[in-house]
XYZ file of C-alpha atoms in Angstrom:
728
model
C 0.036 -0.105 -0.007
C 1.355 3.431 -0.989
C 1.843 6.087 1.877
C -0.924 8.732 1.466
C -0.127 11.625 -0.893
C -2.068 14.760 -0.589
C -3.742 15.127 -3.983
C -6.902 17.219 -3.457
C -6.330 20.781 -4.813
C -8.413 22.358 -2.067
C -6.520 20.697 0.761
C -3.159 21.503 -0.920
C -4.382 25.121 -1.029
C -5.268 25.200 2.594
C -1.880 23.539 3.294
C -0.039 26.380 1.266
C -2.031 28.975 3.193
C -1.020 27.424 6.483
C 2.726 27.357 5.978
C 3.013 30.378 3.824
C 1.702 32.564 6.852
C 5.089 31.762 8.849
C 6.706 35.344 8.771
C 10.332 35.856 7.740
C 12.512 37.882 9.933
C 14.413 40.632 7.963
C 16.054 43.096 10.300
C 16.805 44.224 13.890
C 18.001 47.123 15.793
C 18.970 47.798 19.425
C 17.540 50.808 21.360
C 19.640 52.765 23.853
C 20.558 51.311 27.208
C 18.402 52.392 30.077
C 19.474 52.277 33.686
C 16.257 51.807 36.226
C 16.192 53.370 39.754
C 17.291 50.036 41.167
C 20.467 49.715 39.156
C 19.127 47.434 36.619
C 19.736 47.777 32.869
C 17.386 47.221 29.849
C 17.078 47.843 26.248
C 14.617 47.697 23.382
C 15.107 45.062 20.508
C 13.159 46.494 17.404
C 12.578 43.840 14.711
C 10.967 43.833 11.259
C 9.288 40.886 9.583
C 7.682 40.274 6.552
C 4.661 37.853 5.611
C 2.680 37.035 2.475
C -0.767 38.244 2.586
C -2.508 36.091 -0.150
C -5.832 38.200 0.031
C -3.949 41.561 -0.819
C -1.320 39.423 -3.024
C 1.452 41.320 -1.457
C 4.238 40.961 1.293
C 3.337 43.028 4.363
C 5.878 44.443 6.689
C 5.374 44.613 10.416
C 7.425 45.334 13.498
C 7.567 43.721 16.870
C 9.557 44.974 19.813
C 11.060 43.240 22.846
C 12.345 44.199 26.228
C 15.835 42.866 27.452
C 16.919 43.293 30.903
C 20.647 42.501 31.429
C 23.813 43.067 33.389
C 25.983 43.806 30.173
C 27.205 40.156 30.208
C 24.202 38.131 30.275
C 20.435 38.523 29.795
C 18.248 38.478 33.041
C 14.925 38.493 31.530
C 13.409 39.169 28.243
C 10.020 39.785 26.982
C 7.919 40.903 23.915
C 6.636 44.335 24.170
C 3.218 44.937 23.051
C 1.634 43.287 19.665
C 2.711 43.669 16.123
C 2.223 46.546 14.046
C 2.074 46.661 10.279
C 4.579 49.181 8.551
C 3.296 51.171 5.824
C 5.506 52.785 2.924
C 8.632 52.683 4.730
C 11.548 52.155 2.357
C 14.508 52.488 4.781
C 14.715 53.707 8.390
C 17.576 54.339 10.678
C 18.101 55.282 14.403
C 20.578 57.883 15.079
C 23.950 56.992 16.809
C 22.633 58.029 20.184
C 19.065 56.435 19.612
C 17.342 59.886 20.328
C 16.255 60.256 16.593
C 14.943 58.102 13.792
C 15.305 58.608 10.099
C 12.609 57.302 7.564
C 12.468 57.247 3.940
C 8.794 56.931 2.987
C 6.829 56.632 -0.475
C 3.312 57.785 -0.986
C 0.898 57.683 -3.838
C -1.483 60.645 -4.579
C -5.016 60.182 -5.990
C -3.340 60.000 -9.620
C -1.135 57.294 -8.473
C 1.882 59.387 -8.822
C 4.718 58.111 -6.484
C 6.432 60.721 -4.110
C 9.095 60.202 -1.824
C 9.618 61.981 1.826
C 12.618 61.958 4.314
C 11.366 62.147 7.732
C 13.020 62.664 10.960
C 11.346 61.328 14.088
C 12.274 62.399 17.759
C 10.721 61.128 20.897
C 6.983 60.804 20.099
C 6.513 63.025 17.042
C 7.820 63.648 13.598
C 9.851 66.756 13.536
C 10.719 66.859 9.814
C 8.900 65.617 6.701
C 10.924 66.838 3.476
C 9.341 66.025 0.048
C 12.598 64.932 -1.889
C 10.569 64.519 -5.192
C 9.425 68.055 -5.185
C 13.051 69.308 -4.420
C 14.141 67.830 -7.864
C 17.753 67.702 -6.885
C 17.866 64.083 -7.827
C 15.626 61.111 -9.206
C 14.373 58.261 -7.064
C 16.083 57.308 -3.811
C 17.837 53.860 -3.898
C 16.234 51.502 -1.110
C 18.044 48.323 -2.200
C 20.685 46.746 -0.481
C 23.259 46.912 -3.294
C 23.750 50.564 -3.404
C 21.166 51.871 -0.792
C 21.874 53.495 2.430
C 20.432 55.730 5.104
C 23.440 56.989 7.455
C 23.416 59.584 10.071
C 26.585 61.710 10.496
C 28.158 60.939 13.895
C 27.093 64.505 14.858
C 23.443 63.745 14.102
C 23.146 66.901 12.046
C 23.285 65.301 8.479
C 21.925 62.408 6.696
C 23.447 60.768 3.697
C 21.502 58.706 1.084
C 22.023 57.409 -2.472
C 19.666 58.355 -5.404
C 19.347 58.230 -9.046
C 21.165 61.274 -10.747
C 18.862 63.955 -12.197
C 18.460 63.626 -15.920
C 17.878 66.691 -18.067
C 14.302 67.179 -19.272
C 13.843 66.249 -22.926
C 11.202 67.100 -25.486
C 10.273 66.572 -29.064
C 11.854 68.591 -32.043
C 8.393 69.245 -32.841
C 6.812 70.530 -29.811
C 5.054 73.825 -30.507
C 6.740 77.078 -29.333
C 5.229 78.553 -26.364
C 3.992 82.079 -26.653
C 6.432 84.890 -25.936
C 6.918 85.803 -22.405
C 8.105 88.995 -20.641
C 11.751 89.020 -19.262
C 10.405 88.568 -15.738
C 8.082 85.688 -16.564
C 10.865 83.933 -18.446
C 13.167 84.279 -15.526
C 10.538 82.815 -13.210
C 9.883 79.986 -15.598
C 13.546 79.096 -15.870
C 13.996 79.098 -12.182
C 11.014 76.775 -11.918
C 12.146 74.074 -14.218
C 15.348 73.282 -16.360
C 15.436 74.008 -20.052
C 14.143 70.900 -21.929
C 16.825 69.237 -24.422
C 15.466 68.521 -27.944
C 15.888 64.957 -29.123
C 16.805 63.326 -26.032
C 13.569 61.789 -25.250
C 14.398 58.155 -26.290
C 18.064 57.996 -25.227
C 18.936 54.607 -23.814
C 20.341 54.472 -20.112
C 21.887 51.340 -19.060
C 20.972 50.073 -15.783
C 22.481 47.533 -13.240
C 20.447 44.557 -14.354
C 18.161 42.006 -12.570
C 16.204 43.708 -9.452
C 18.084 46.940 -10.146
C 16.061 47.912 -13.305
C 15.953 51.725 -13.852
C 19.066 52.145 -11.416
C 21.469 53.583 -13.856
C 23.735 56.407 -12.276
C 23.565 56.650 -8.495
C 24.635 59.952 -6.733
C 25.487 60.591 -3.213
C 23.197 63.009 -1.390
C 23.386 64.858 1.931
C 20.552 66.392 3.678
C 21.370 69.111 6.236
C 18.837 68.518 8.777
C 18.543 71.998 10.268
C 18.332 73.981 6.891
C 16.467 71.131 5.042
C 19.091 71.724 2.161
C 19.823 68.791 -0.019
C 23.254 68.733 -1.873
C 24.412 66.225 -4.453
C 28.186 65.262 -3.867
C 30.037 66.301 -7.145
C 33.403 64.915 -6.503
C 32.780 61.092 -7.425
C 34.357 60.089 -10.549
C 32.133 60.126 -13.591
C 33.086 56.302 -14.431
C 32.059 55.195 -10.797
C 28.634 54.350 -9.456
C 28.775 54.763 -5.707
C 26.825 53.075 -3.046
C 27.011 51.513 0.529
C 28.129 54.968 1.878
C 28.650 56.156 5.442
C 30.398 59.201 7.325
C 33.940 59.062 7.769
C 35.595 59.492 11.067
C 34.888 62.972 12.391
C 32.337 63.670 9.822
C 34.890 65.120 7.468
C 33.756 63.208 4.359
C 31.976 60.235 3.140
C 33.421 56.757 2.543
C 31.724 54.531 -0.293
C 31.886 51.460 -2.455
C 32.250 52.365 -6.103
C 31.635 50.267 -8.985
C 33.138 50.648 -12.442
C 30.602 50.923 -15.060
C 32.968 51.023 -18.148
C 32.737 49.737 -20.827
C 29.298 48.921 -19.984
C 27.200 47.656 -16.881
C 26.931 44.069 -16.152
C 24.221 42.663 -13.692
C 25.236 43.210 -10.088
C 22.730 41.200 -8.202
C 24.475 37.943 -6.727
C 27.630 39.048 -8.708
C 30.355 39.800 -5.940
C 32.929 39.763 -8.726
C 32.405 43.103 -10.274
C 35.159 45.595 -10.351
C 34.741 47.816 -7.437
C 36.687 49.773 -4.700
C 36.360 51.820 -1.480
C 36.655 55.656 -2.049
C 36.614 58.692 0.458
C 35.274 62.001 -0.724
C 36.764 64.930 1.499
C 33.859 67.367 2.006
C 36.108 70.385 2.667
C 38.666 69.936 -0.332
C 36.276 68.119 -2.459
C 38.863 65.539 -3.567
C 38.143 61.779 -4.060
C 40.626 59.443 -3.063
C 41.092 55.608 -3.409
C 41.388 53.728 -0.143
C 41.585 50.196 -1.532
C 43.035 48.109 -4.502
C 41.422 49.170 -7.865
C 41.400 45.743 -9.553
C 39.596 43.739 -6.974
C 35.640 43.407 -6.458
C 35.049 44.871 -2.861
C 31.786 45.334 -0.744
C 30.087 45.961 2.553
C 32.685 48.356 4.167
C 32.085 48.951 7.804
C 33.512 51.322 10.206
C 34.678 50.257 13.843
C 33.144 51.729 16.911
C 36.190 53.648 17.760
C 36.292 55.175 14.103
C 39.841 53.603 13.506
C 39.404 50.769 11.263
C 37.143 49.733 8.130
C 36.613 45.885 7.507
C 35.379 44.805 3.911
C 34.968 41.769 1.892
C 37.162 41.144 -1.168
C 37.105 38.932 -4.262
C 38.857 38.791 -7.686
C 37.148 41.006 -10.271
C 36.465 38.174 -12.456
C 35.627 34.439 -12.505
C 32.746 32.822 -10.642
C 29.941 35.386 -9.634
C 30.063 34.129 -6.121
C 33.058 32.432 -4.440
C 35.068 32.382 -1.106
C 35.853 35.874 0.015
C 38.829 37.679 1.989
C 37.937 39.805 4.843
C 40.254 42.760 4.617
C 40.729 45.670 6.962
C 41.933 49.375 6.395
C 43.409 51.395 9.035
C 42.191 55.106 8.817
C 45.163 56.630 10.459
C 48.129 54.484 9.305
C 46.507 54.082 5.936
C 47.621 50.528 6.031
C 45.538 47.549 4.504
C 45.726 44.050 5.773
C 44.139 40.670 5.120
C 42.329 39.481 8.243
C 40.923 36.076 6.821
C 42.357 34.593 3.596
C 40.471 32.632 0.991
C 40.300 28.861 1.935
C 41.155 26.453 -0.927
C 40.020 23.439 1.002
C 38.481 22.378 4.318
C 40.941 20.328 6.757
C 39.645 17.928 9.410
C 36.367 19.546 9.896
C 37.470 23.207 10.178
C 36.630 26.513 8.962
C 35.768 26.404 5.043
C 36.225 30.285 4.329
C 33.923 33.036 4.243
C 30.793 33.144 1.896
C 28.787 35.899 2.655
C 26.560 38.373 0.271
C 26.974 41.287 2.863
C 28.253 42.163 6.388
C 25.683 43.174 8.736
C 25.504 46.981 9.068
C 26.558 46.779 12.670
C 29.135 43.914 12.895
C 31.867 45.089 15.280
C 32.193 44.298 18.852
C 32.556 47.116 21.354
C 36.403 46.381 21.693
C 36.681 47.440 17.936
C 38.952 44.452 17.478
C 36.336 41.616 16.870
C 33.992 41.316 13.925
C 30.915 39.084 13.915
C 29.475 37.743 10.525
C 27.416 34.823 9.099
C 28.890 32.639 6.626
C 28.089 29.245 4.944
C 29.928 26.371 6.189
C 29.169 23.371 4.024
C 25.378 23.032 4.167
C 24.933 25.136 7.306
C 25.043 28.920 7.862
C 26.892 29.682 10.986
C 27.847 32.858 12.905
C 31.484 33.293 13.504
C 33.722 35.939 15.219
C 36.896 37.118 13.812
C 39.806 38.780 15.694
C 41.143 41.333 13.454
C 44.573 41.347 15.267
C 45.228 37.595 15.370
C 43.182 36.641 12.366
C 41.808 33.849 14.616
C 38.097 32.562 13.605
C 35.794 31.130 16.339
C 32.267 29.855 15.808
C 29.459 31.196 18.015
C 26.997 28.366 16.856
C 28.833 25.101 16.464
C 27.589 23.499 19.554
C 23.955 24.758 19.029
C 20.893 22.842 17.410
C 21.503 21.713 13.904
C 20.255 24.499 11.700
C 21.224 27.790 10.112
C 21.922 31.158 11.478
C 21.928 34.706 10.149
C 23.191 37.890 11.959
C 20.860 40.771 12.224
C 22.792 43.042 14.260
C 25.357 43.332 17.019
C 25.418 46.705 19.380
C 27.203 47.131 22.659
C 28.060 43.270 22.332
C 24.443 42.217 22.092
C 23.900 39.924 19.151
C 20.593 39.489 17.538
C 20.260 36.671 15.082
C 17.864 34.511 13.046
C 17.712 30.758 13.617
C 15.640 28.074 11.393
C 15.854 24.716 10.138
C 14.371 22.915 7.394
C 11.293 21.900 9.530
C 11.142 24.719 11.760
C 10.287 28.501 10.670
C 12.727 31.399 11.729
C 13.134 32.219 15.423
C 14.565 35.372 17.061
C 17.781 34.668 19.201
C 19.897 37.017 21.257
C 22.991 36.633 23.309
C 25.929 38.752 24.732
C 29.368 38.224 22.819
C 31.721 36.741 25.636
C 35.053 38.248 26.088
C 37.832 37.465 23.747
C 38.981 33.914 24.105
C 35.684 32.785 25.572
C 33.392 32.982 22.554
C 32.528 29.313 22.587
C 30.834 29.900 25.899
C 28.033 31.965 24.145
C 24.451 31.504 25.770
C 21.649 31.999 23.236
C 18.295 33.000 24.564
C 15.090 32.654 22.153
C 12.822 35.711 22.084
C 10.269 34.696 19.547
C 9.758 30.761 19.386
C 8.569 28.760 16.431
C 7.529 25.084 16.949
C 9.184 22.553 14.619
C 6.693 20.700 12.390
C 6.589 17.269 13.600
C 5.459 15.659 10.231
C 8.964 16.657 8.726
C 12.254 15.017 9.437
C 15.470 15.845 7.808
C 19.200 15.050 7.669
C 22.477 15.944 5.871
C 24.278 13.419 3.638
C 27.971 13.558 2.861
C 28.872 12.049 -0.719
C 32.086 11.270 -2.042
C 31.742 10.829 -6.020
C 33.001 7.543 -7.312
C 36.587 7.457 -8.717
C 35.666 7.708 -12.501
C 33.697 11.152 -11.556
C 36.430 12.497 -9.622
C 37.912 15.772 -11.203
C 41.827 15.057 -11.353
C 42.550 18.856 -11.174
C 40.547 18.894 -7.728
C 40.906 15.264 -6.672
C 39.113 14.039 -3.340
C 36.391 16.719 -3.164
C 33.158 15.750 -1.400
C 29.632 17.303 -1.609
C 26.396 17.132 0.476
C 22.647 16.861 0.210
C 19.689 17.731 2.500
C 17.048 15.005 2.537
C 13.638 15.904 3.909
C 11.035 13.314 4.243
C 7.734 12.695 6.022
C 8.121 11.695 9.723
C 5.732 8.753 9.539
C 7.380 6.052 7.475
C 5.342 3.686 5.232
C 5.018 0.187 6.375
C 5.390 -1.317 2.892
C 5.509 1.111 0.012
C 7.944 4.055 -0.428
C 7.842 7.843 -0.716
C 7.915 9.505 -4.152
C 11.024 11.599 -4.479
C 11.374 15.147 -5.491
C 15.121 15.952 -6.673
C 16.230 19.625 -6.371
C 19.672 21.047 -7.386
C 20.148 24.560 -6.589
C 20.799 27.502 -8.847
C 23.888 29.602 -9.278
C 25.503 27.322 -9.782
C 27.839 28.860 -7.053
C 25.158 29.115 -4.385
C 24.030 26.508 -1.813
C 20.971 25.104 -0.014
C 21.375 25.664 3.795
C 19.456 23.641 6.679
C 17.220 26.430 6.857
C 13.406 26.930 6.465
C 12.393 26.833 2.876
C 8.698 27.033 2.141
C 8.345 24.860 -1.197
C 10.569 22.007 0.166
C 8.422 21.843 3.589
C 5.164 22.068 1.548
C 6.194 19.100 -0.682
C 7.289 17.192 2.282
C 3.895 17.819 4.129
C 2.185 16.642 1.091
C 3.979 13.142 1.344
C 7.054 13.575 -0.954
C 10.738 13.039 0.070
C 12.707 16.104 -1.029
C 16.322 15.748 -1.953
C 18.226 19.203 -2.037
C 21.689 18.664 -3.732
C 24.850 20.790 -2.884
C 26.845 19.348 -5.839
C 30.541 20.096 -6.326
C 30.737 23.907 -7.241
C 28.479 24.899 -4.407
C 29.565 27.661 -1.823
C 30.694 26.640 1.527
C 33.062 23.827 0.622
C 36.230 25.639 -0.048
C 37.317 27.565 -3.126
C 38.445 24.352 -4.807
C 35.021 23.181 -5.058
C 33.831 26.448 -6.560
C 36.643 26.355 -9.235
C 36.412 22.684 -10.079
C 33.009 23.194 -11.871
C 34.278 25.915 -14.314
C 34.208 24.254 -17.694
C 32.429 21.363 -16.316
C 28.881 22.484 -16.167
C 26.369 20.058 -17.623
C 28.661 17.200 -16.856
C 30.098 17.175 -13.432
C 27.289 18.802 -11.620
C 24.843 16.583 -13.450
C 26.713 13.639 -12.579
C 26.992 14.564 -8.853
C 23.026 15.018 -8.642
C 22.457 11.740 -10.456
C 25.082 9.881 -8.133
C 23.114 11.351 -5.266
C 19.768 10.231 -6.471
C 20.979 6.780 -7.075
C 22.608 6.470 -3.600
C 19.151 7.829 -1.892
C 17.075 5.500 -4.066
C 19.132 2.504 -3.260
C 19.398 3.164 0.708
C 16.192 4.956 1.586
C 12.475 4.532 1.627
C 11.991 6.270 -1.683
C 10.289 4.827 -4.870
C 12.539 4.617 -8.013
C 9.543 4.518 -10.042
C 8.195 7.876 -8.754
C 11.125 10.336 -9.002
C 10.640 13.779 -10.292
C 13.141 16.839 -10.682
C 12.580 20.527 -9.812
C 14.984 23.459 -10.138
C 15.263 27.138 -11.063
C 17.979 28.934 -13.129
C 21.021 26.787 -12.955
C 18.879 24.331 -11.183
C 16.492 24.461 -14.051
C 19.530 23.909 -16.382
C 20.400 20.885 -14.448
C 16.762 19.478 -14.349
C 16.792 19.746 -18.144
C 20.037 17.969 -18.252
C 18.978 15.305 -16.027
C 15.844 14.440 -17.981
C 18.039 14.500 -21.254
C 20.767 12.312 -20.129
C 18.789 10.132 -17.800
C 15.576 9.892 -19.338
C 14.674 6.624 -17.620
C 14.916 8.151 -14.024
C 12.633 11.002 -13.994
C 8.722 10.813 -14.476
C 8.188 14.669 -14.059
C 10.179 17.845 -14.200
C 9.545 21.278 -13.220
C 11.870 24.236 -14.362
C 11.669 27.720 -13.239
C 13.423 30.267 -15.504
C 15.943 27.623 -16.737
C 18.948 28.022 -18.579
C 18.693 25.871 -21.623
C 21.054 27.308 -24.337
C 23.853 29.018 -23.039
C 25.152 30.170 -26.446
C 21.852 32.021 -27.356
C 21.476 33.389 -23.848
C 25.072 35.336 -23.906
C 23.564 38.188 -26.086
C 20.457 38.868 -24.058
C 21.136 38.320 -20.313
C 22.580 40.979 -17.880
C 25.498 38.517 -17.128
C 27.095 37.490 -20.317
C 30.314 36.738 -18.492
C 28.570 34.007 -16.697
C 27.828 32.149 -19.897
C 31.547 32.117 -20.872
C 33.141 31.544 -17.380
C 31.038 28.731 -16.613
C 31.722 26.989 -19.856
C 35.369 27.438 -19.131
C 36.033 30.171 -21.511
C 37.757 33.482 -20.937
C 35.356 36.495 -20.961
C 36.430 39.828 -22.317
C 33.953 42.748 -22.445
C 35.476 44.177 -25.637
C 35.836 40.725 -27.504
C 33.825 40.052 -30.716
C 31.818 36.854 -30.792
C 33.584 33.749 -31.628
C 31.798 30.789 -33.398
C 34.092 28.352 -31.572
C 32.907 29.701 -28.219
C 29.263 29.584 -29.360
C 29.779 25.747 -30.198
C 31.348 25.156 -26.857
C 28.606 27.016 -24.930
C 25.869 25.117 -26.823
C 27.587 21.677 -26.207
C 27.420 22.365 -22.350
C 23.690 23.030 -22.637
C 20.584 20.937 -21.964
C 19.369 21.711 -25.663
C 22.056 19.233 -26.657
C 19.986 16.319 -25.187
C 16.355 17.423 -26.030
C 16.018 14.637 -28.518
C 16.327 12.136 -25.653
C 13.716 13.886 -23.286
C 10.399 11.917 -22.588
C 9.614 13.276 -19.156
C 6.665 15.672 -19.245
C 7.938 19.096 -18.427
C 6.219 22.190 -16.787
C 8.048 25.429 -17.420
C 7.623 28.598 -14.989
C 8.880 31.727 -16.547
C 9.099 35.583 -15.229
C 8.300 37.909 -17.854
C 10.474 40.454 -16.499
C 13.463 38.152 -15.952
C 16.703 39.952 -16.916
C 18.970 37.225 -15.750
C 17.781 34.325 -17.772
C 15.634 36.135 -20.377
C 12.122 34.520 -21.000
C 13.180 33.423 -24.553
C 15.385 30.581 -22.938
C 12.167 28.891 -21.644
C 10.433 29.640 -24.790
C 13.062 27.918 -26.836
C 12.851 24.727 -24.773
C 9.029 24.884 -24.836
C 9.257 24.869 -28.714
C 11.765 22.167 -28.927
C 9.659 19.823 -26.584
C 6.342 20.679 -28.469
C 7.981 19.739 -31.594
C 9.141 16.389 -30.403
C 5.657 15.726 -28.954
C 6.730 15.717 -25.156
C 4.045 16.588 -22.777
C 4.860 20.446 -22.027
C 3.072 23.245 -20.332
C 4.377 26.866 -19.925
C 3.186 29.339 -17.294
C 4.156 33.004 -17.854
C 4.102 35.507 -14.954
C 3.920 39.279 -15.807
C 5.546 41.593 -13.360
C 7.849 38.840 -12.066
C 11.466 38.796 -12.566
C 14.047 35.758 -12.024
C 13.144 35.002 -8.640
C 9.220 34.462 -9.301
C 8.643 35.673 -5.854
C 5.790 37.586 -6.337
C 3.128 36.624 -3.722
C 0.485 35.664 -6.649
C 3.216 33.925 -8.829
C 4.578 32.114 -5.768
C 1.284 30.674 -4.707
C -0.018 29.852 -8.258
C 3.560 28.451 -8.943
C 3.259 25.947 -6.058
C -0.262 24.797 -6.783
C 0.695 24.201 -10.416
C 3.932 22.325 -9.377
C 1.951 20.136 -6.871
C -0.702 19.258 -9.441
C 1.821 18.363 -11.923
C 3.811 16.136 -9.820
C 0.580 14.340 -8.748
C -0.459 13.915 -12.363
C 2.637 12.404 -13.631
C 3.857 10.303 -10.663
C 0.675 8.285 -10.491
């Protein structure tokens, strides 16, 4: 008898509604320390969460606050403070250094649907400033993203720094009728009201920074003088640099920022920590712009120490894989010397540290001693918190002995750590602890502020795999990889679970032992779910990342298939009911697997898959990815080479489309700039021509992630019903 598989559409929708309501924890900040009349100390922890609202078809944001009574070394008592409150229209918000004021960037829409942006300053229990930035016409839209965006208080709390789109000249048609003659006074008033429009510039193309950064082309640094309400745009940033991630230099003498080169043309930046960039300093008195770091690397997340003496940042080569193992570097403000604190780790030795893999450092990541830095990093299939001593370079885990799962740092302030913890069967929990003194970090004592109950119906574990000798990569011999297996807790007496195999995208990304909605839903429906971190994944050393270059479509495909065969051989899974499901490079692998191993898979779901690397190179925001992953050199100035096109085609799933028998569901984002929709359409047409059962869903207004609330919900329902239909 088969184990029960949830197959009623209404019951699946009810399950989706239940699990999709778990909120995700996005940010936290810590309020000023207060001493009571009895000598005890407490502070307020402010947290922001987001949750899917299926009725409104949007992600809503809400805040929840907590009180923590402590003695500066340990937490004495903690408790939620009041109920949650939904946050409306806030794009960015930051407390001032003393905690006395708060700055908010807010957007509103008028009755005509026109969007306006306001910069507000709040103090105690009232709003003391509200400046309509749109009306000032000093710049375009303010950036609220985490790539460029910032909202930084000066140390003196008199100025605010932010990033916005450069103001563009107004443009008009050559054939616009001339306005009637005006008197000189009227003409002068009109000129003061608006800039003179330039003819013939209406349809000029402006490059942007690609996927999720559409319409963000030329950022500028802007400073608001809070007392005078005056906004000024810093003019000293070099023309060929896009500035972002800015903060005030020690003593408020100027501004420090990360600058990305945009010559000869912009490449997609999201998830690409290999773009040429550097740290710069603009002196506000002299107006000069000074380079503080190497100018031939990729550099991001600069963070100033509490004593304002040192800046730490992450560094990668300005080429190669989009994400890889990073260096942690430090610049000394007074000696002007740069040092490498943590080096790139080629390979893990004896279960030790595998290196730093982090998309960003937390905005507040320094310990009070201005010597230690706390960050989260992937270590094999787990995300951990580590503390790095910038003097000795020693690395210590803050989470190694804790429950199996994954951790993310939200903030650290006065040595109070705020973190998020989750597992594949437990939604996010809010955790706090004091950072112990140097040398005693392993004694950290975590306290849970917001509990979440594990889902008892889901069990999971991590498997380590060693490829068979014939599949070893001689250049990078002996590498292992891992997979996370979720399965229903209640084991069937006789029959076996259907298996859904899921390789991640990237390919230089990773599945961590954290909460993921789709795998949890599939498991609750009755599927076993296998999440494969094939060689090339992050968290296993730089050698693992490099081993995949030039071997996509081969090494990664073999790793996934080897893992599947091992699980089918050992586990309570049914070899006759196996499906594959992946997005982006995971979609690329899904399409490869059904072409190279057509007998294994009875159903396939591919979200925005790469199917033809050769045809993608001319239309994606990351053309360098196509060549680099195929093992070819990338040069922005090079002309197309037919031999390179042939090699890119040879590593593509399109090579194997003749062998495909598996029914395929394609899910495509109409606004995808990373893997353009034409990729999915190309595969759809090829499969239809071969008579393979194929269905394609096209989601308007959705980009590469297909993360719009409506698309995500509809997508899951279609995936579930497709799997049920073809795994009977």
